[in-house]
Coordinates of C-alpha atoms in Angstrom, one line a residue:
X1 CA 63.0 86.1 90.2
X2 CA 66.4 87.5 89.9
X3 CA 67.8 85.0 86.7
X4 CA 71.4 85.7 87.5
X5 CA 71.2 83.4 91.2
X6 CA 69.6 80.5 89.5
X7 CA 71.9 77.8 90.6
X8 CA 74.4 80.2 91.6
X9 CA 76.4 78.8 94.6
X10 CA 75.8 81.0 97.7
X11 CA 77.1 81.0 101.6
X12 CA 75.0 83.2 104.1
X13 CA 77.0 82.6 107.5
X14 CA 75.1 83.6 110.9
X15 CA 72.3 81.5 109.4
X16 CA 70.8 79.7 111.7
X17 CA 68.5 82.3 112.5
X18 CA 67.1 85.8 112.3
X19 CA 68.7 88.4 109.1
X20 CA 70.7 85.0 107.8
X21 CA 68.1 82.8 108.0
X22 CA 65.9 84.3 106.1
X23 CA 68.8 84.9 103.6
X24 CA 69.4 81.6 103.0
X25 CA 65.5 80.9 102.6
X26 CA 65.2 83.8 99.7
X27 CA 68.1 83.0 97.9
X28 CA 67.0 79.0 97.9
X29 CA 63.4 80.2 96.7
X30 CA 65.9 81.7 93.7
X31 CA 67.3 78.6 92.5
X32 CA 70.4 79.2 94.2
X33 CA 72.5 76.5 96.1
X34 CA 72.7 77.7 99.7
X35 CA 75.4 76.5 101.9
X36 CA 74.3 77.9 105.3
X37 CA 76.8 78.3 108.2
X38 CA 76.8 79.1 111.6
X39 CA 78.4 78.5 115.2
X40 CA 75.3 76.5 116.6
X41 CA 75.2 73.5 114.1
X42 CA 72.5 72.1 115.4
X43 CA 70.6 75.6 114.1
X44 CA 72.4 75.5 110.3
X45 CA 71.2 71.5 110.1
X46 CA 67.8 72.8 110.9
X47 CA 67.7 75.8 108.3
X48 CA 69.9 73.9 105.5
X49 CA 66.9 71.0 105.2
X50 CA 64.6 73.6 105.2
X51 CA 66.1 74.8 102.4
X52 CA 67.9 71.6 101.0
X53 CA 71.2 73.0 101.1
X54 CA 74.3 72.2 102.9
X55 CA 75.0 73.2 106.4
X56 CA 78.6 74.3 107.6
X57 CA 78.8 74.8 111.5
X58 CA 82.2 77.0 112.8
X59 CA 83.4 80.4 112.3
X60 CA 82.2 82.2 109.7
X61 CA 86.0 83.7 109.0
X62 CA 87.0 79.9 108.7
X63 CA 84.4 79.1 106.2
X64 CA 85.3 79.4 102.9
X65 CA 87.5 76.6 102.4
X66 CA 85.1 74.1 103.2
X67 CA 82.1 76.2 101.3
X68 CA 84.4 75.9 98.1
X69 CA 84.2 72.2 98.1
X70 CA 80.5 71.7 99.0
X71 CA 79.8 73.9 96.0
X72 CA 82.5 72.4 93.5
X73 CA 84.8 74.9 93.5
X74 CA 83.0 78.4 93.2
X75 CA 80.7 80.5 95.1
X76 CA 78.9 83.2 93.4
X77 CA 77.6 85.1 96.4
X78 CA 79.1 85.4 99.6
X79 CA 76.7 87.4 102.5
X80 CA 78.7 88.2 105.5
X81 CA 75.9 88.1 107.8
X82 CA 77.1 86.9 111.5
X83 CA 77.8 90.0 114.0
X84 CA 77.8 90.0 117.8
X85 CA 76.9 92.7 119.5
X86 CA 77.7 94.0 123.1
X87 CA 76.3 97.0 124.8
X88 CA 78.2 99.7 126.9
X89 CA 80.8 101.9 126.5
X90 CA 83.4 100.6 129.0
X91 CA 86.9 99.3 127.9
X92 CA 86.4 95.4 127.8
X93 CA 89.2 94.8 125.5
X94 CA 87.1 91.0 125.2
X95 CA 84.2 92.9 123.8
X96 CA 86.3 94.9 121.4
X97 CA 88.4 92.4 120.7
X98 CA 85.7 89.8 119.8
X99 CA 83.6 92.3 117.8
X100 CA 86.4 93.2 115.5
X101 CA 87.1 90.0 114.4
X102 CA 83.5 88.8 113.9
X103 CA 81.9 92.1 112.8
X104 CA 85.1 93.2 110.5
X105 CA 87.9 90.4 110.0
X106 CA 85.5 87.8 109.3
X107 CA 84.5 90.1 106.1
X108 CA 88.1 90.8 105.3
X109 CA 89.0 87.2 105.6
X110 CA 86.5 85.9 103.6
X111 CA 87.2 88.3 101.2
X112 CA 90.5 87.9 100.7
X113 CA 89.7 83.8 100.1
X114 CA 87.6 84.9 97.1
X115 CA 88.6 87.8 95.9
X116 CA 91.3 85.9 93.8
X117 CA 89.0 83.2 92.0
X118 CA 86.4 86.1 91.8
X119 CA 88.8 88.7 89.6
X120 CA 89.7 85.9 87.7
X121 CA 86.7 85.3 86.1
X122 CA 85.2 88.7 86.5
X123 CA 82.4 88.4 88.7
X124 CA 81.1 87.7 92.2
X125 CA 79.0 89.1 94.7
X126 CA 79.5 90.2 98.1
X127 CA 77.1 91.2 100.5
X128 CA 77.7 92.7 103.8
X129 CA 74.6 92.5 106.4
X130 CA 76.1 96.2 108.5
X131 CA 73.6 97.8 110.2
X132 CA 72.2 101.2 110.5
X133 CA 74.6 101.9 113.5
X134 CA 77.4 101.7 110.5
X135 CA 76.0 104.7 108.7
X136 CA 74.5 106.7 112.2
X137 CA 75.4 104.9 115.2
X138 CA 73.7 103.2 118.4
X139 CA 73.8 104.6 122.1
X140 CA 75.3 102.3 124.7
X141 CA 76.5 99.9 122.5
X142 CA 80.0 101.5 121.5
X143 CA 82.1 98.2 120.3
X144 CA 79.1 97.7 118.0
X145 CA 78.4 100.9 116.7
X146 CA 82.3 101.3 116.0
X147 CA 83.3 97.7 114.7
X148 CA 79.9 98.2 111.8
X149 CA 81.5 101.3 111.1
X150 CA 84.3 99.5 110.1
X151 CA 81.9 96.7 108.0
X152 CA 80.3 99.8 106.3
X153 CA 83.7 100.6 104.9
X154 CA 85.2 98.0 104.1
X155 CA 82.4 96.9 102.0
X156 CA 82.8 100.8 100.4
X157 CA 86.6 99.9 100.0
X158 CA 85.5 96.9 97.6
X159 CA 82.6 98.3 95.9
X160 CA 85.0 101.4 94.7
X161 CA 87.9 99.2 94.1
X162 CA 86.8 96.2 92.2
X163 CA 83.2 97.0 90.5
X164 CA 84.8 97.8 87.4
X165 CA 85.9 93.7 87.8
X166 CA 82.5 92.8 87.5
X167 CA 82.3 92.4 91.5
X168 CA 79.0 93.1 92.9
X169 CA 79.0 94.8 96.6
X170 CA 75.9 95.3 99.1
X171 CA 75.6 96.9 102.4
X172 CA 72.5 96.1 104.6
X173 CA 71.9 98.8 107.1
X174 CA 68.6 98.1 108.8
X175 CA 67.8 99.2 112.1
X176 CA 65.6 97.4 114.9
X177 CA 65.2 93.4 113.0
X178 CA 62.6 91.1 115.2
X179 CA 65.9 88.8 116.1
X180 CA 67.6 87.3 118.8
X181 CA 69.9 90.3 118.7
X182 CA 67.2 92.6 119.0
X183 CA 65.9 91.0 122.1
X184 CA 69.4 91.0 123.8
X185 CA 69.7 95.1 123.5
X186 CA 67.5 95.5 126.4
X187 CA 66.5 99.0 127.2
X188 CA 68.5 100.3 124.5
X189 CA 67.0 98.6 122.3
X190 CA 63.2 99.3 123.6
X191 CA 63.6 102.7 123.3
X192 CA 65.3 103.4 119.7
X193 CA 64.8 100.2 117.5
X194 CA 61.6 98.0 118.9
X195 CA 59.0 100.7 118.0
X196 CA 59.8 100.8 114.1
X197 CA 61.6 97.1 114.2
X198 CA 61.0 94.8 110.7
X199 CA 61.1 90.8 110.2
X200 CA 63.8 89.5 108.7
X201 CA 62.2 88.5 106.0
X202 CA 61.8 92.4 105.2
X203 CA 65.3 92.9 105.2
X204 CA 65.9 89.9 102.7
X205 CA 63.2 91.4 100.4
X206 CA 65.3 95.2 100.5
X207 CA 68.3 92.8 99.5
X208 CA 66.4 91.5 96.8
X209 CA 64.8 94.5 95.3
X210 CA 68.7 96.1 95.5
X211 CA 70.2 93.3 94.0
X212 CA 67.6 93.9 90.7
X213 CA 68.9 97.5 90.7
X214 CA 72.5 97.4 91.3
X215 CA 72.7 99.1 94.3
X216 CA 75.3 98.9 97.0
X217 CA 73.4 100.5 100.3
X218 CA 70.4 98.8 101.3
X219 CA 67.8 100.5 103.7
X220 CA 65.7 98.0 104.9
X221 CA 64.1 101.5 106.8
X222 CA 64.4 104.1 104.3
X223 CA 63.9 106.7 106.8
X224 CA 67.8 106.3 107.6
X225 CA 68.6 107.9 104.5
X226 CA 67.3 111.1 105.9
X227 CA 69.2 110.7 108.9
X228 CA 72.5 109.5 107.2
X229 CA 72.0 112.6 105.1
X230 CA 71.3 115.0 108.3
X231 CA 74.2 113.5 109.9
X232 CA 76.5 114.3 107.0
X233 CA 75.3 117.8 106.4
X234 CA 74.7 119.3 110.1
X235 CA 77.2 117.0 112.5
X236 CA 76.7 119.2 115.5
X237 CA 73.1 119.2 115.4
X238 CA 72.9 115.8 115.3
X239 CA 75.2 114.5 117.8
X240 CA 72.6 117.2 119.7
X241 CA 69.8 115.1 119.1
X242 CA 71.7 111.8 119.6
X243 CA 72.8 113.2 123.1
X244 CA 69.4 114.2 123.8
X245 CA 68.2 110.4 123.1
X246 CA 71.1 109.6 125.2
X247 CA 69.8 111.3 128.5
X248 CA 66.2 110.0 127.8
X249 CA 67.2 106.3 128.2
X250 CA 69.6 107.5 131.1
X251 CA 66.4 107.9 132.7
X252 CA 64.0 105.0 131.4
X253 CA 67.3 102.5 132.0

């Protein structure tokens, strides 16, 4: 048990399911108070009884507000969990334009609601659910890929500007999740993140055992540290191998 999220007052938004769902379920087993938002409230009444905590339904970049009051005033830990994700590489400006503001502005916004009360009294957390596309990237799926680039660093831009505060950051970067999401990738999907995919519940464990050590990137796979780290060090012959994965599901698709 991690002592410092007994009764601490946490939101996980994208909850009603999948990666948040089985947020809002771990931190509950903690002690904490979980309020647990998402779009579908019909799914975040269903997961906030499991759980006895307190369901928000809306947009997660609206959510704050409202989570402030159900929790008297102060919340401890704040996961930024809902994404969308859209596949191809065309210019829908909709696509774009709707995974920026859920995938990146929804983290800035909520930030920039807590931030204040956080600095204030010297301690928060902050806990960003990314993706391994943020640290490598995914084929066919460019507004993704791009916009959890974005998610990685802002999440960086807080870790290296506030930890001194006493504010606590975490970036999940898991790869295939048995989700909803997962199933919507199609052939995409099949052929780089089904065949090594996790539960959810995995990925809330990697969060856990991070949050015990203080670290900020968590790898539910920790075979993408070796790739992050090839990526970094020889770009060409990555993008080669990337490419070469590229024109394999050309084929299977």
């Amino acid at each position: 048990m991690v002592e410092a999220l007994h009764d601490a007052g946490v939101v996980v938004t994208g909850a009603g399911g999948g990666i948040g769902a089985a947020l809002a379920r771990r931190f509950a087993a903690e002690g904490a108070r979980v309020v647990v938002n998402d779009l579908d409230a019909g799914r975040a009444k269903a997961v906030a009884e499991e759980v006895g905590g307190i369901a928000l339904a809306g947009d997660a970049s609206a959510v704050v507000p409202d989570a402030l009051d159900a929790l008297g005033g102060s919340v401890d830990v704040y996961c930024a969990n809902a994404g969308v994700a859209f596949g191809g590489d065309s210019l829908d400006e909709g696509a774009w334009a709707a995974s920026w503001d859920v995938n990146v502005m929804a983290h800035v916004r909520a930030a920039h609601a807590l931030l204040p009360g956080w600095l204030e009294r010297g301690s928060g957390r902050f806990v960003s659910t990314v993706s391994a596309a943020g640290l490598l990237t995914m084929i066919g799926a460019a507004p993704y890929a791009v916009t959890k680039h974005g998610a990685l660093a802002f999440a960086e831009y807080l870790s290296l500007t506030y930890r001194h505060r006493g504010i606590k950051v975490h970036a999940i970067c898991p790869q295939g999740v048995r989700t909803d999401m997962l199933a919507a990738t199609g052939s995409a999907g099949d052929l780089v993140l089904k065949p090594t995919a996790v539960e959810p519940e995995d990925v809330a464990e990697a969060l856990f055992r991070g949050i015990e050590e203080d670290r900020f990137l968590i790898l539910p796979h920790p075979e993408v540290a070796e790739y992050y780290q090839a990526r970094a060090a020889t770009p060409d012959r990555w993008l080669a191998g990337m490419n070469h994965l590229q024109q394999k599901w050309e084929e299977v698709r």
